[in-house]
Amino acid sequence: MSLVKRLWIAVGLIASAAFLVAVGINMVSAKRYLENEIKIKNLDTATALAMTVSQTATDATTVELLLSSQFDLGHYQRIEYLAPDGHLLASRERSFRPSTVPAWFGSLVPISPEPAEAIIQSGWKQLGSIRLQSDPSFAYDSLWQSARTLMQLYVGGVVVIGLLGMLFIRSIIKPLMRVVDQAEALAERRFIEVKPPRTLEFRLIVQAMNRLTQKIKNLLDDESARLHKLKSDYEYDPLTGFMVRDAFSRNAATEMEREDTHEQGLLMLVQIGNLEELNREIGRVQTDRLIQQLALQLKQALAEHGRVLLGRLSSADLGFLVPGDTDDTHLVRQCLEHIQQVEDGHMLKLRFGVAHYGPHSTLSDILLRCDQSLAPVSGEGQLPTMPVSSVPSSRSASDWNDILDAALRKHEFQLALFPVRGRDGEQIHTQALARIHSSVCGEILVAGAFLPWARRQGQVGLLDLEVIAQALKTVQQSGQDVCINLGFESVCDARQVQRIAELCQQLPGDAQHLCFDIPEEIVFQHEAEFQRFCVRMLPLGCKIGVKHLDAHLGHLGRLSSLGLRYLKVSRSLVLNIEREASAQIMLRGLCTIAHTLGMQVIAEGVTDQADAELLFKLGFDGVSDRVIA
């Protein structure tokens, strides 16, 4: 039984007991008062009647006639005429039948006033005596009316006090419900803090739980910071802050193979042609300072291009992978403009190389083509002449507009389904990747091909709604969890989130089998919008997780209060894991943190069975056998 019900029962019992006691006292007092008043009335009436009879009656017969007449005219229950020796000479009696008072009330509160007696005499001769008892009906009526009035006041008071009590109890229970919510969140491994209520007992509980939550958060933050440092030492060059060659190669290969990213882009190499000469002439320290400034300026030049992978491929080579349809000439010009701001930058003899990649390119191929295209900067600030190998776009903006419009109008979206398996081979969920079976071009288009154009035309939100509708149909057919990808437009736009929620509310049972993969950039760089998305979708039963986890490995503590279900670790972190001892330590720590937060850990793009078995030993809960979008 709930505390609220117990409180209401206690209040009801106390109020009822108080009412019964009050009514009992009132009824007893009123009964005694009425009995006393009737007794006085009986005595007065009997005395007056005896005096009247004494003055007019001369014998017993006359007295009896007068009493009968008086009985018929008055309100008496009984009148008796007694002889001087006490025996009954005549009696008149009326049955007591109160008209408006229930019989049970009369039995519960009996009114029994004492009868009055007066002597009848003629001169000095005693003719007898009169014993009289008035009709108590009016007393019962008065007592019944009083009881009814008390009951009406009680009911009215109960209604008013009940409403006020409801508000009061709610004000008491509300902090308790926050305590319950916090306890349930802790049970679900969501570490939230609650504002302490004013009620002393509740405040002590909340403060203790808040301290526990804060300690756990601090532990998670410390462990996340340790992982971040381990990852930085393992993957990044301390001088430039760029990825080392192995890390750059893994991340670049993963980026090129993903279906949800641009299917084309470019790789740019910047080579310091006179590095050994600089080391001899100005020394290692000054050379490192020049390289550090060069890296900083190149990073600033590439900042506007969104997700760019920066790598130090060797002591003299810097590499940059820029996904998307990028103008290489404009990119190189931007880099040169920033390089001119490097102090003593004229001492650097730089060579630039650029190579474009397409849907089926490999990293080794574009690295080779990029190296072959290296050309020196001819003169200060002048663009080098580079034999750029471009990947021309096969479709114009108008073509893409026709393709996307037809796909939305004719519902040409389909889902390619791939299982995500657990350590025992069980299916955790099904990964669904969007495809367009275009009637315009007659091809099957993957997300990496059409998403950039849909984003330019502002149609990503409509595409996501179509994909969600297809996913719900798949759930209806399979009855299993289906996972789809959502981007910035669907997570950070409040109106789009509402549309998604309304679509899920139409099929509440199926929506509980829907999983949303959210890229780590959105999760950690748009925290307020992502939290709003979680608050709206989690109550519908949907599951939410982070995909492509890599760069923000050290910020896992910020997920402690969101209630996420899983983390999908980027392929770049698990590729060739059997050869990387430092990566194994890092991933083991990642699994510990994620499990503390109640989240499963899934590795993306695991194609080798040996890697999968090792990942399970490190604590992973599942793997996907392809590079999931």
PDB file of N, CA and C in Angstrom, residues 34 64 101 164:
ATOM      1  N   LEU A  34     -32.780  17.902  26.879  1.00  0.00           N
ATOM      2  CA  LEU A  34     -34.188  17.753  26.488  1.00  0.00           C
ATOM      3  C   LEU A  34     -34.975  16.976  27.537  1.00  0.00           C
ATOM      4  N   GLU A  64     -62.352  12.316  35.648  1.00  0.00           N
ATOM      5  CA  GLU A  64     -61.982  11.465  34.512  1.00  0.00           C
ATOM      6  C   GLU A  64     -62.389  12.082  33.192  1.00  0.00           C
ATOM      7  N   VAL A 101     -38.355  10.920  12.357  1.00  0.00           N
ATOM      8  CA  VAL A 101     -37.133  10.355  12.931  1.00  0.00           C
ATOM      9  C   VAL A 101     -37.079   8.860  12.630  1.00  0.00           C
ATOM     10  N   LEU A 164      -7.906  20.674   0.773  1.00  0.00           N
ATOM     11  CA  LEU A 164      -6.707  21.310   1.327  1.00  0.00           C
ATOM     12  C   LEU A 164      -5.673  20.258   1.725  1.00  0.00           C
TER      13      LEU A 164
END
